[in-house]
Short mmCIF file of C-alpha atoms in Angstrom, two decimals:
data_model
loop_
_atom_site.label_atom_id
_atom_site.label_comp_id
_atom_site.label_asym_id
_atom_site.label_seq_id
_atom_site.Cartn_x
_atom_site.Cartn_y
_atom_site.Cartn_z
CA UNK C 1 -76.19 206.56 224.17
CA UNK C 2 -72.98 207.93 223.07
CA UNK C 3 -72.68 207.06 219.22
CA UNK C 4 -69.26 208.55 219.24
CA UNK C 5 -67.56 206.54 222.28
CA UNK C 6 -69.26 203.37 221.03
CA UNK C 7 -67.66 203.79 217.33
CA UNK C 8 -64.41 203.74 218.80
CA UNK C 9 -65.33 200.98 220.65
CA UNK C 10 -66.30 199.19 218.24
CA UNK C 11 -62.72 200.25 216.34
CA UNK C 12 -60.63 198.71 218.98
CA UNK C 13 -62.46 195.47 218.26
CA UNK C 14 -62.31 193.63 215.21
CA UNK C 15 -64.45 190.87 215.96
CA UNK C 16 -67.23 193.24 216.24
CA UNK C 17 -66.03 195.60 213.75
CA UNK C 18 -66.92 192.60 211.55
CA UNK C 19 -70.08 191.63 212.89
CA UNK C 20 -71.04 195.03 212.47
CA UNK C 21 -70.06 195.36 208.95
CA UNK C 22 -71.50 192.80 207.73
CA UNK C 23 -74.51 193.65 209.48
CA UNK C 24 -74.63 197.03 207.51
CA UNK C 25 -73.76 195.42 204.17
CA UNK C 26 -77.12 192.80 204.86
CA UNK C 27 -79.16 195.88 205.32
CA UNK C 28 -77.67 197.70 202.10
CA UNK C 29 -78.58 194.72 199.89
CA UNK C 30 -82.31 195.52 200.56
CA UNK C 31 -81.98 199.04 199.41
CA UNK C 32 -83.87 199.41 195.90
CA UNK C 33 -81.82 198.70 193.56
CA UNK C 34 -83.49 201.93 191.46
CA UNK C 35 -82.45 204.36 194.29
CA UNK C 36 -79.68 206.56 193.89
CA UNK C 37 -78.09 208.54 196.91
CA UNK C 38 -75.77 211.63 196.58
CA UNK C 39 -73.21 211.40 199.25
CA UNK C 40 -70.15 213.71 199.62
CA UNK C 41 -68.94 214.70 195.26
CA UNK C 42 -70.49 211.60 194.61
CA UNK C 43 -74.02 209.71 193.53
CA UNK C 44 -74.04 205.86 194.62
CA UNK C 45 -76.06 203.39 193.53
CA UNK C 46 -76.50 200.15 195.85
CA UNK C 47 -73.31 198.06 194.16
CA UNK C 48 -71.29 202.09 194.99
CA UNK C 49 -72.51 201.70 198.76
CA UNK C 50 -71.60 197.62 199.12
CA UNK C 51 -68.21 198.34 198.15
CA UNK C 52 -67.48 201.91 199.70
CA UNK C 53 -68.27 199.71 202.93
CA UNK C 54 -66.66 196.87 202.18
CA UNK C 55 -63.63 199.08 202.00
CA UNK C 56 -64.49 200.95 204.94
CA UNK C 57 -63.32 204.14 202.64
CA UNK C 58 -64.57 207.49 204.23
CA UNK C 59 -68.26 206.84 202.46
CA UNK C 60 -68.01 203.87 204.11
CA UNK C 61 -67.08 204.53 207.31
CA UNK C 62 -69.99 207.22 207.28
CA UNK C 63 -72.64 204.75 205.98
CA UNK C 64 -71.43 202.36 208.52
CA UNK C 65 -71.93 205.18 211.18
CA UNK C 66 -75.11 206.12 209.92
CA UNK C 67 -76.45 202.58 209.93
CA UNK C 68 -75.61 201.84 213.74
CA UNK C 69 -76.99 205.48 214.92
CA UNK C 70 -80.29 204.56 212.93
CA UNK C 71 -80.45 201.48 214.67
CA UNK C 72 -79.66 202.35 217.94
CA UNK C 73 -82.48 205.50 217.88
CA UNK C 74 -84.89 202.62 216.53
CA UNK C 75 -84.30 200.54 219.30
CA UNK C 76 -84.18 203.24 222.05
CA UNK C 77 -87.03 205.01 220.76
CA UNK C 78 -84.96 208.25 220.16
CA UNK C 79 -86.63 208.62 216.45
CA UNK C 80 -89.65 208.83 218.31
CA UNK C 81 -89.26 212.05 219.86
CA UNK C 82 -87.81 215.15 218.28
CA UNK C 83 -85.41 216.41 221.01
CA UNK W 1 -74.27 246.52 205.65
CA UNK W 2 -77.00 246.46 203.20
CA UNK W 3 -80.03 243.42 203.20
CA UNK W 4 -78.71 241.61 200.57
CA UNK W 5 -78.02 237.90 200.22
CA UNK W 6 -75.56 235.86 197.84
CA UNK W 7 -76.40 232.32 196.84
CA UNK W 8 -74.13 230.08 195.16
CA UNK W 9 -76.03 227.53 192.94
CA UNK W 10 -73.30 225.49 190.55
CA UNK W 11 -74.86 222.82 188.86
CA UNK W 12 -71.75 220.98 186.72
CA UNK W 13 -73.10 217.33 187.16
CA UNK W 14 -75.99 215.90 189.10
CA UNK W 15 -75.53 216.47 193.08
CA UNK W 16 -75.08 220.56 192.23
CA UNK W 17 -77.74 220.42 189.74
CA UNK W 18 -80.06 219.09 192.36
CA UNK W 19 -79.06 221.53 195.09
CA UNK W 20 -79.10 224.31 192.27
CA UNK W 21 -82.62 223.59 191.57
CA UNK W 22 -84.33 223.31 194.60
CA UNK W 23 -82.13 226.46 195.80
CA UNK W 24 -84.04 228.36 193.20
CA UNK W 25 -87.08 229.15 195.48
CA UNK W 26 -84.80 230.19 197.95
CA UNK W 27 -83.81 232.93 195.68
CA UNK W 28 -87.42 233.76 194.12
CA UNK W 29 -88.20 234.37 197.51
CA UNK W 30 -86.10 236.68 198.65
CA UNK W 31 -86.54 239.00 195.71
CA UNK W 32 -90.20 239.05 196.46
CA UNK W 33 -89.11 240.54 199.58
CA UNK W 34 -87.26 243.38 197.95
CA UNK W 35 -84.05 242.17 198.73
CA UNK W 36 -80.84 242.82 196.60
CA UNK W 37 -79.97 238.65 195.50
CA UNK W 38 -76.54 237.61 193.93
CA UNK W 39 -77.28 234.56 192.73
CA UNK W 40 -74.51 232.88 191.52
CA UNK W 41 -76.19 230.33 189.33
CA UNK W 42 -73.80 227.40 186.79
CA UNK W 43 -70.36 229.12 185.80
CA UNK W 44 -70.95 231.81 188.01
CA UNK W 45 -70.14 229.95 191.16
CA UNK W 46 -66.72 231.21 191.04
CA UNK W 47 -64.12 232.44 193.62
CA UNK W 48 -63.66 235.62 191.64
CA UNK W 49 -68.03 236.11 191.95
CA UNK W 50 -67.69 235.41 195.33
CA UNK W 51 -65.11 237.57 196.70
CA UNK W 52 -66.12 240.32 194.41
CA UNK W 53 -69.32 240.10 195.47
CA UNK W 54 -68.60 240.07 198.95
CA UNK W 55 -66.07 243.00 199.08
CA UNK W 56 -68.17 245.09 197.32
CA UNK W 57 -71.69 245.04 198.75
CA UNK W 58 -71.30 242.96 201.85
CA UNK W 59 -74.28 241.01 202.22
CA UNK W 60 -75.87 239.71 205.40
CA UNK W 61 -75.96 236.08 204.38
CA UNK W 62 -74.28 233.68 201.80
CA UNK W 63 -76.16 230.56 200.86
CA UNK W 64 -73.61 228.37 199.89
CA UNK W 65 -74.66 225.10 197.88
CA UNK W 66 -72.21 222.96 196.97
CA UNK W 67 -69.38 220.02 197.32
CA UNK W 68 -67.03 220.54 200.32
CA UNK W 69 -65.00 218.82 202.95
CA UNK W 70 -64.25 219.79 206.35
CA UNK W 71 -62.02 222.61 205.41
CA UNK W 72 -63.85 224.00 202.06
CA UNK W 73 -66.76 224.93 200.32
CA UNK W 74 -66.34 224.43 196.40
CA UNK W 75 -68.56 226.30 193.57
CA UNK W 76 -68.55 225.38 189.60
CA UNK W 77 -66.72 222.54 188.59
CA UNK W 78 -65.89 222.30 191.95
CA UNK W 79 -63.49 225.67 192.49
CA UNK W 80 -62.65 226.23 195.68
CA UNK W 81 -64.34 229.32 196.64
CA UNK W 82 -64.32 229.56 200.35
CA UNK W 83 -61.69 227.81 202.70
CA UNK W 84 -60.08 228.53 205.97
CA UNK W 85 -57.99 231.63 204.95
CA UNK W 86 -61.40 233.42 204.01
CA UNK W 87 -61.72 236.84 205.80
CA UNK W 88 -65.11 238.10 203.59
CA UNK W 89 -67.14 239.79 206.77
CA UNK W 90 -70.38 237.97 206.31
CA UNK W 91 -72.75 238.23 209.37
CA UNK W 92 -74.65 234.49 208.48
CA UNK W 93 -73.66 231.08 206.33
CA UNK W 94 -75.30 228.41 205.69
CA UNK W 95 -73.45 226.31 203.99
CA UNK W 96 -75.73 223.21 202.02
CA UNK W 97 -72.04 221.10 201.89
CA UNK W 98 -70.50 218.49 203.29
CA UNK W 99 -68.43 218.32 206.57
CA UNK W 100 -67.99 222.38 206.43
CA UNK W 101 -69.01 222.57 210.25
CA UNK W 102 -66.57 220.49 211.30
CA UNK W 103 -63.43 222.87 211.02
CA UNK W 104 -64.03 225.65 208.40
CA UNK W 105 -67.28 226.92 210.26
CA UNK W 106 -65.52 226.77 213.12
CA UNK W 107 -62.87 229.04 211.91
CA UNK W 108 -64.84 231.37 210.36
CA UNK W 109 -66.71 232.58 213.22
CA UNK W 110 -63.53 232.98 214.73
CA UNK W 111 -62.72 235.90 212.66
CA UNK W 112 -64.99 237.42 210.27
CA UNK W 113 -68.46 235.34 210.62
CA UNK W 114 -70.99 236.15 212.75
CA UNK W 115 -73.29 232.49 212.55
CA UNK W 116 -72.46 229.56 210.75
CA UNK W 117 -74.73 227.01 209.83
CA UNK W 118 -73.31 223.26 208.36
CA UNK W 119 -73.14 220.20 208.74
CA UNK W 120 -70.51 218.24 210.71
CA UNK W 121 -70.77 215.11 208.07
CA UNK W 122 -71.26 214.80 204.55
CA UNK W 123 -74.96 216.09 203.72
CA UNK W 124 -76.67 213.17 202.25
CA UNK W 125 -79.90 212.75 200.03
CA UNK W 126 -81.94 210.24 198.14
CA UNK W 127 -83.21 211.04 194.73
CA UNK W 128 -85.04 209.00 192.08
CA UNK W 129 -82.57 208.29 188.83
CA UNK W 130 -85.70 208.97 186.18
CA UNK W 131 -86.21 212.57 187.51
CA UNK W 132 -82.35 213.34 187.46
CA UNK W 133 -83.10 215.71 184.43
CA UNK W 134 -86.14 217.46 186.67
CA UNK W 135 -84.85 218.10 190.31
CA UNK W 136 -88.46 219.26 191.14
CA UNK W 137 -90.29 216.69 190.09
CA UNK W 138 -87.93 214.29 192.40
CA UNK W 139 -90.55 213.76 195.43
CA UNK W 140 -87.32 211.77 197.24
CA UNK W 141 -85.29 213.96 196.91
CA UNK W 142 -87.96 217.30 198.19
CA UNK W 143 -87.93 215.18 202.02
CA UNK W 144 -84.42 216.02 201.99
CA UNK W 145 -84.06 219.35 200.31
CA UNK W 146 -87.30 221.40 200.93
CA UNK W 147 -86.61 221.21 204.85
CA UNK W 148 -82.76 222.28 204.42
CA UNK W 149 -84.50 225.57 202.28
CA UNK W 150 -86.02 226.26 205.59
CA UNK W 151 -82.44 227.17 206.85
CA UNK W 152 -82.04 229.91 204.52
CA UNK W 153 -85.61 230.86 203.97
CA UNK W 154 -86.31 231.39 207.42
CA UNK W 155 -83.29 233.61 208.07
CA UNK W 156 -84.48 235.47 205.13
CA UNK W 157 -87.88 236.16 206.78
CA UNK W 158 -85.59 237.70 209.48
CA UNK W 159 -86.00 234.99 212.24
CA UNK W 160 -82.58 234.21 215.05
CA UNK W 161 -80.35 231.45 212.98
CA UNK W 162 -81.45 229.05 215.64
CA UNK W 163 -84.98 229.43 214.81
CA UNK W 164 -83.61 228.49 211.25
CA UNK W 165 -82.00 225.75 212.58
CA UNK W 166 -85.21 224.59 214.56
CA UNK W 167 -88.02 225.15 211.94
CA UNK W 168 -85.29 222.91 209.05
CA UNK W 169 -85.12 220.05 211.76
CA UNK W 170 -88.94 219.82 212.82
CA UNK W 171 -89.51 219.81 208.98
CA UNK W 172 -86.81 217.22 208.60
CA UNK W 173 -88.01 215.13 211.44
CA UNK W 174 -91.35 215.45 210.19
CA UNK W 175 -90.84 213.47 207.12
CA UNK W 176 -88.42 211.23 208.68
CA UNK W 177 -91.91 210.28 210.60
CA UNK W 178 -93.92 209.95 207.41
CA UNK W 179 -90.86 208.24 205.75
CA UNK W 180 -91.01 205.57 208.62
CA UNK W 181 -94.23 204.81 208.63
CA UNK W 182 -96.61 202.02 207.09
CA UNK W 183 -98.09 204.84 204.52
CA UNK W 184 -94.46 205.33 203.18
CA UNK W 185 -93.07 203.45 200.24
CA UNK W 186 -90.30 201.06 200.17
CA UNK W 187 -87.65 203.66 198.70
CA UNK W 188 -88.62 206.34 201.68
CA UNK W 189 -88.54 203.55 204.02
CA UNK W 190 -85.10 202.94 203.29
CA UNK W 191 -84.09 206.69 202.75
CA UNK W 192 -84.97 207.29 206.58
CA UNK W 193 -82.19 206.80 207.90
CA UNK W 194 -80.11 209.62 205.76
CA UNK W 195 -82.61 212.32 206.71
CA UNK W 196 -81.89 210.65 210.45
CA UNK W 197 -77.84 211.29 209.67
CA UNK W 198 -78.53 214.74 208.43
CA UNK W 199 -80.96 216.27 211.78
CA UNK W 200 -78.30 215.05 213.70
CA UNK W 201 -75.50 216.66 211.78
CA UNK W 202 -76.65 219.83 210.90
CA UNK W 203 -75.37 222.87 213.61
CA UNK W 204 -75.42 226.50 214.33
CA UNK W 205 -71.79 227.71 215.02
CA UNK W 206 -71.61 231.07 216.29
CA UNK W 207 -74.24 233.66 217.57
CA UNK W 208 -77.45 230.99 217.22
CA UNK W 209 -79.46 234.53 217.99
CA UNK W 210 -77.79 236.47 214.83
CA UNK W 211 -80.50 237.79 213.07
CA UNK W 212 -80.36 239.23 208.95
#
């Protein structure tokens, strides 16, 4: 699967755009709330991440991106194999 | 050129402190190998270091640590201290920074880089807020950062840059697996998927067979 061509798909649509978003955010608000993530000149708690997404700012956008390529190697087994 | 390495460790506020730390055995380890280290450690990070540095004794291979975009590597207090317009002949990178693979890698090799090894998004780890004062003690943080040491560790030990490149993401993809599984605990659970972002984002630009 090509993360990169279905991004932009998912760009071009903003029903699913969304969907995915608030997919992501549901998934952020079951990280610990004692973790701490350094991302980019930055360290984010979980209340950093919600909003960086919310505003779909370029830490958002990333975590976004990172969120659907996680998902889609879960589901097609990809983090099962180290290719 | 002579077998010497630079390493540029700021450490002005938490993210370079962590990176500065766990750097460390990088540079422990190359001086029990005899070679000549420049370790630009806190306030040395600069521009000036660097370039100086670099003119003068040319060394085989920079370890950069650091913030960064796509077009820049920064040092202490966040001092530019490579960018695009950098013509330093260094023969390997690796630069521990954000997004420097997308363009400024790509320009280096262009001119005066042999191999350079990034990361096309912005390099991402966990760490645990109560060891923020003891970087080695942070057992999140050491899935993330241990394996990226194998980058410049293993080109130290004289191995092709794509055996560098190799070696960091089996080690990386190796505790993704542990940090996936039932034995791991809630907060490496969720972590996962940032070690998943960074195996797929870090690249060898370049000669991948460039050896130091």
């Amino acid at each position: 699967m090509n993360s990169d061509s279905q991004l932009k798909e998912i760009d071009l649509d903003p029903e699913l755009k969304e969907q995915l978003k608030a997919l992501v955010l549901e998934r952020i608000n079951v990280m610990p709330d004692t973790m701490r993530i350094a991302i980019g000149t930055t360290e984010v708690a979980k209340s950093d991440i919600i909003r960086h997404v919310t505003d779909e700012d370029e830490i958002g956008k990333q975590m976004i991106e990172m969120e659907l390529e996680f998902l889609q190697a879960l589901g097609s087994g990809a983090v099962y194999t180290n290719e | 050129m002579s077998r010497s390495i630079v390493v540029t460790r700021p450490h002005h506020e938490i993210v370079t402190k962590y990176l500065c730390d766990w750097s460390k055995e990088v540079v422990d380890m190359a001086r029990t190998k005899g070679l000549e280290v420049f370790d630009l450690d806190g306030t040395k990070s600069t521009r000036r270091n660097f370039e100086g540095y670099v003119k003068k004794h040319s060394p085989n291979f920079a370890f950069v640590n650091g913030h960064g975009n796509a077009l820049e590597v920064a040092g202490h207090e966040n001092e530019i201290i490579i960018d695009k317009e950098c013509n330093l002949k260094i023969q390997i990178i690796y630069a521990r920074s954000c997004e420097a693979a997308l363009i400024l890698g790509p320009s280096l090799v262009s001119r005066s880089v042999d191999t350079f090894i990034g990361y096309t998004r912005k390099f991402i780890f966990g760490y645990d807020p109560s060891k923020c004062y003891k970087p080695l003690d942070d057992v999140l943080a050491k899935l993330f950062l241990e394996p990226s040491n194998l980058v410049a560790s293993t080109i130290i030990k004289g191995h092709p840059a794509r055996e560098a490149n190799k070696r960091s993401k089996d080690a990386m993809y190796k505790n993704f697996r542990k940090m996936i599984s039932s034995r791991a605990t809630y907060e490496e659970r969720f972590a996962a998927r940032w070690l998943w972002s960074n195996i797929n984002s870090q690249v060898v630009l370049g000669d991948p067979n460039c050896v130091f």
